[in-house]
Amino acid sequence: VVMLQSACSMACPFCINDPFPAISWDQALNLLEGFRIDGIRNVILGGGEPFLWKHGLVNLSRKAHDMGFFVQVGSNATLLPQGFENISTIDRYVLPLESTDQALHDRLRPHGSSHHGLILDALQRLKESSKSVTLSTVVTRWNHQELQTLGRFLSNYKDQGGFLHAWHLYK
């Protein structure tokens, strides 16, 4: 996992991301080169929100892909570019989903009118483009009783043609 920078477009109440300086383009390339030399073939580009990284996340994904990496991007989905689901140098997205209940999810992931809607839209687009996704859920006292329902939702997503790689639970 390469944490590009800590800046984020959200202010989730459970966030544990402490501020740290953004890495430079050269630092990112040096890390990738070191990983390649060490035989690592899978990289997750994250942050804060990696689409805020001033050097261009898509440019870095292209470079990483050219180096032979399977490239994943961990994003909160608020800044996904138009056509994100068709960016050929990003193999998988890692997105948050805290609940199937919009109000509960949006309470945990406050952003504009509905972050929940952004995630559902992103999942639909990824399914239509046959792009793989990993979902992450932060388990809190507010959503822990929702996990079975969320699990069924993800099972249905997969049964309806979505490419669900994994479901990560964090406490």
GROMACS .gro file of C-alpha atoms in nm:
model
  171
    1VAL     CA    1   0.000   0.000   0.000
    2VAL     CA    2   0.139   0.337  -0.100
    3MET     CA    3  -0.017   0.621   0.098
    4LEU     CA    4   0.032   0.912  -0.141
    5GLN     CA    5  -0.089   1.187   0.093
    6SER     CA    6  -0.325   1.238   0.386
    7ALA     CA    7  -0.556   1.505   0.242
    8CYS     CA    8  -0.914   1.385   0.208
    9SER     CA    9  -1.239   1.520   0.070
   10MET     CA   10  -1.437   1.384   0.365
   11ALA     CA   11  -1.435   1.411   0.745
   12CYS     CA   12  -1.557   1.074   0.868
   13PRO     CA   13  -1.607   1.059   1.247
   14PHE     CA   14  -1.395   0.745   1.286
   15CYS     CA   15  -1.102   0.853   1.068
   16ILE     CA   16  -0.761   0.762   1.206
   17ASN     CA   17  -0.560   0.916   0.924
   18ASP     CA   18  -0.305   1.150   1.084
   19PRO     CA   19  -0.172   1.430   0.863
   20PHE     CA   20   0.153   1.354   0.686
   21PRO     CA   21   0.334   1.520   0.397
   22ALA     CA   22   0.247   1.406   0.047
   23ILE     CA   23   0.509   1.197  -0.124
   24SER     CA   24   0.669   1.337  -0.437
   25TRP     CA   25   0.648   1.187  -0.784
   26ASP     CA   26   1.008   1.068  -0.754
   27GLN     CA   27   0.943   0.909  -0.414
   28ALA     CA   28   0.642   0.724  -0.555
   29LEU     CA   29   0.846   0.595  -0.850
   30ASN     CA   30   1.131   0.490  -0.620
   31LEU     CA   31   0.888   0.295  -0.402
   32LEU     CA   32   0.740   0.121  -0.705
   33GLU     CA   33   1.085   0.037  -0.839
   34GLY     CA   34   1.185  -0.107  -0.501
   35PHE     CA   35   0.868  -0.315  -0.490
   36ARG     CA   36   0.931  -0.440  -0.843
   37ILE     CA   37   1.288  -0.541  -0.757
   38ASP     CA   38   1.157  -0.723  -0.447
   39GLY     CA   39   0.913  -0.922  -0.660
   40ILE     CA   40   0.598  -0.746  -0.542
   41ARG     CA   41   0.340  -0.740  -0.821
   42ASN     CA   42   0.034  -0.591  -0.652
   43VAL     CA   43   0.008  -0.231  -0.531
   44ILE     CA   44  -0.270  -0.029  -0.370
   45LEU     CA   45  -0.254   0.345  -0.420
   46GLY     CA   46  -0.428   0.523  -0.137
   47GLY     CA   47  -0.422   0.813   0.101
   48GLY     CA   48  -0.642   1.016   0.238
   49GLU     CA   49  -0.810   1.048  -0.098
   50PRO     CA   50  -0.557   0.953  -0.370
   51PHE     CA   51  -0.739   1.146  -0.642
   52LEU     CA   52  -0.631   1.463  -0.456
   53TRP     CA   53  -0.261   1.378  -0.501
   54LYS     CA   54  -0.115   1.673  -0.692
   55HIS     CA   55   0.107   1.461  -0.917
   56GLY     CA   56  -0.186   1.277  -1.075
   57LEU     CA   57  -0.308   0.939  -0.955
   58VAL     CA   58  -0.397   0.821  -1.305
   59ASN     CA   59  -0.045   0.907  -1.427
   60LEU     CA   60   0.101   0.702  -1.141
   61SER     CA   61  -0.135   0.412  -1.210
   62ARG     CA   62  -0.017   0.417  -1.572
   63LYS     CA   63   0.347   0.407  -1.464
   64ALA     CA   64   0.278   0.127  -1.213
   65HIS     CA   65   0.084  -0.071  -1.473
   66ASP     CA   66   0.367  -0.028  -1.724
   67MET     CA   67   0.603  -0.169  -1.457
   68GLY     CA   68   0.389  -0.483  -1.441
   69PHE     CA   69   0.186  -0.413  -1.128
   70PHE     CA   70  -0.173  -0.511  -1.064
   71VAL     CA   71  -0.298  -0.167  -0.958
   72GLN     CA   72  -0.567  -0.106  -0.699
   73VAL     CA   73  -0.692   0.234  -0.588
   74GLY     CA   74  -0.842   0.293  -0.244
   75SER     CA   75  -1.084   0.583  -0.280
   76ASN     CA   76  -1.381   0.728  -0.095
   77ALA     CA   77  -1.543   0.777  -0.442
   78THR     CA   78  -1.608   1.151  -0.404
   79LEU     CA   79  -1.353   1.248  -0.669
   80LEU     CA   80  -1.371   0.958  -0.913
   81PRO     CA   81  -1.308   1.103  -1.259
   82GLN     CA   82  -1.559   1.070  -1.540
   83GLY     CA   83  -1.517   0.724  -1.688
   84PHE     CA   84  -1.321   0.597  -1.388
   85GLU     CA   85  -1.459   0.248  -1.446
   86ASN     CA   86  -1.282   0.233  -1.784
   87ILE     CA   87  -0.935   0.348  -1.678
   88SER     CA   88  -0.734   0.054  -1.807
   89THR     CA   89  -0.439   0.112  -1.574
   90ILE     CA   90  -0.652   0.070  -1.260
   91ASP     CA   91  -0.738  -0.296  -1.218
   92ARG     CA   92  -0.947  -0.275  -0.902
   93TYR     CA   93  -1.105  -0.015  -0.676
   94VAL     CA   94  -1.131  -0.036  -0.299
   95LEU     CA   95  -1.441   0.153  -0.186
   96PRO     CA   96  -1.616   0.208   0.149
   97LEU     CA   97  -1.965   0.085   0.230
   98GLU     CA   98  -2.075   0.114   0.591
   99SER     CA   99  -2.441   0.011   0.558
  100THR     CA  100  -2.718  -0.071   0.313
  101ASP     CA  101  -2.922   0.190   0.498
  102GLN     CA  102  -2.859   0.527   0.332
  103ALA     CA  103  -2.913   0.736   0.644
  104LEU     CA  104  -2.678   0.523   0.853
  105HIS     CA  105  -2.409   0.510   0.586
  106ASP     CA  106  -2.431   0.885   0.527
  107ARG     CA  107  -2.407   0.950   0.902
  108LEU     CA  108  -2.078   0.757   0.908
  109ARG     CA  109  -1.958   0.895   0.572
  110PRO     CA  110  -2.090   1.253   0.560
  111HIS     CA  111  -2.054   1.410   0.217
  112GLY     CA  112  -2.302   1.631   0.036
  113SER     CA  113  -2.647   1.492  -0.017
  114SER     CA  114  -2.562   1.121  -0.023
  115HIS     CA  115  -2.228   0.943  -0.014
  116HIS     CA  116  -2.427   0.617  -0.012
  117GLY     CA  117  -2.566   0.708  -0.354
  118LEU     CA  118  -2.214   0.775  -0.486
  119ILE     CA  119  -2.101   0.430  -0.374
  120LEU     CA  120  -2.404   0.253  -0.522
  121ASP     CA  121  -2.350   0.437  -0.851
  122ALA     CA  122  -1.980   0.344  -0.851
  123LEU     CA  123  -2.065  -0.021  -0.783
  124GLN     CA  124  -2.312  -0.025  -1.072
  125ARG     CA  125  -2.059   0.130  -1.311
  126LEU     CA  126  -1.789  -0.114  -1.201
  127LYS     CA  127  -2.027  -0.407  -1.252
  128GLU     CA  128  -2.119  -0.286  -1.601
  129SER     CA  129  -1.753  -0.254  -1.697
  130SER     CA  130  -1.659  -0.592  -1.540
  131LYS     CA  131  -1.410  -0.418  -1.311
  132SER     CA  132  -1.322  -0.578  -0.979
  133VAL     CA  133  -1.397  -0.409  -0.647
  134THR     CA  134  -1.307  -0.463  -0.284
  135LEU     CA  135  -1.548  -0.317  -0.031
  136SER     CA  136  -1.439  -0.199   0.312
  137THR     CA  137  -1.660  -0.148   0.615
  138VAL     CA  138  -1.560   0.017   0.940
  139VAL     CA  139  -1.752  -0.170   1.209
  140THR     CA  140  -1.888   0.071   1.469
  141ARG     CA  141  -2.144   0.060   1.747
  142TRP     CA  142  -2.387   0.214   1.497
  143ASN     CA  143  -2.360  -0.040   1.214
  144HIS     CA  144  -2.246  -0.369   1.371
  145GLN     CA  145  -2.600  -0.511   1.369
  146GLU     CA  146  -2.622  -0.433   0.996
  147LEU     CA  147  -2.336  -0.664   0.891
  148GLN     CA  148  -2.554  -0.963   0.792
  149THR     CA  149  -2.773  -0.739   0.578
  150LEU     CA  150  -2.465  -0.583   0.421
  151GLY     CA  151  -2.321  -0.929   0.358
  152ARG     CA  152  -2.640  -1.033   0.177
  153PHE     CA  153  -2.627  -0.712  -0.029
  154LEU     CA  154  -2.270  -0.794  -0.137
  155SER     CA  155  -2.364  -1.155  -0.214
  156ASN     CA  156  -2.648  -1.028  -0.435
  157TYR     CA  157  -2.410  -0.783  -0.603
  158LYS     CA  158  -2.182  -1.073  -0.689
  159ASP     CA  159  -2.474  -1.297  -0.797
  160GLN     CA  160  -2.593  -1.019  -1.032
  161GLY     CA  161  -2.259  -1.004  -1.212
  162GLY     CA  162  -2.050  -0.776  -0.992
  163PHE     CA  163  -1.685  -0.872  -0.948
  164LEU     CA  164  -1.642  -0.859  -0.571
  165HIS     CA  165  -1.284  -0.943  -0.480
  166ALA     CA  166  -1.315  -0.911  -0.103
  167TRP     CA  167  -1.501  -0.748   0.183
  168HIS     CA  168  -1.270  -0.599   0.445
  169LEU     CA  169  -1.405  -0.534   0.792
  170TYR     CA  170  -1.222  -0.290   1.020
  171LYS     CA  171  -1.292  -0.215   1.382
   0.00000   0.00000   0.00000
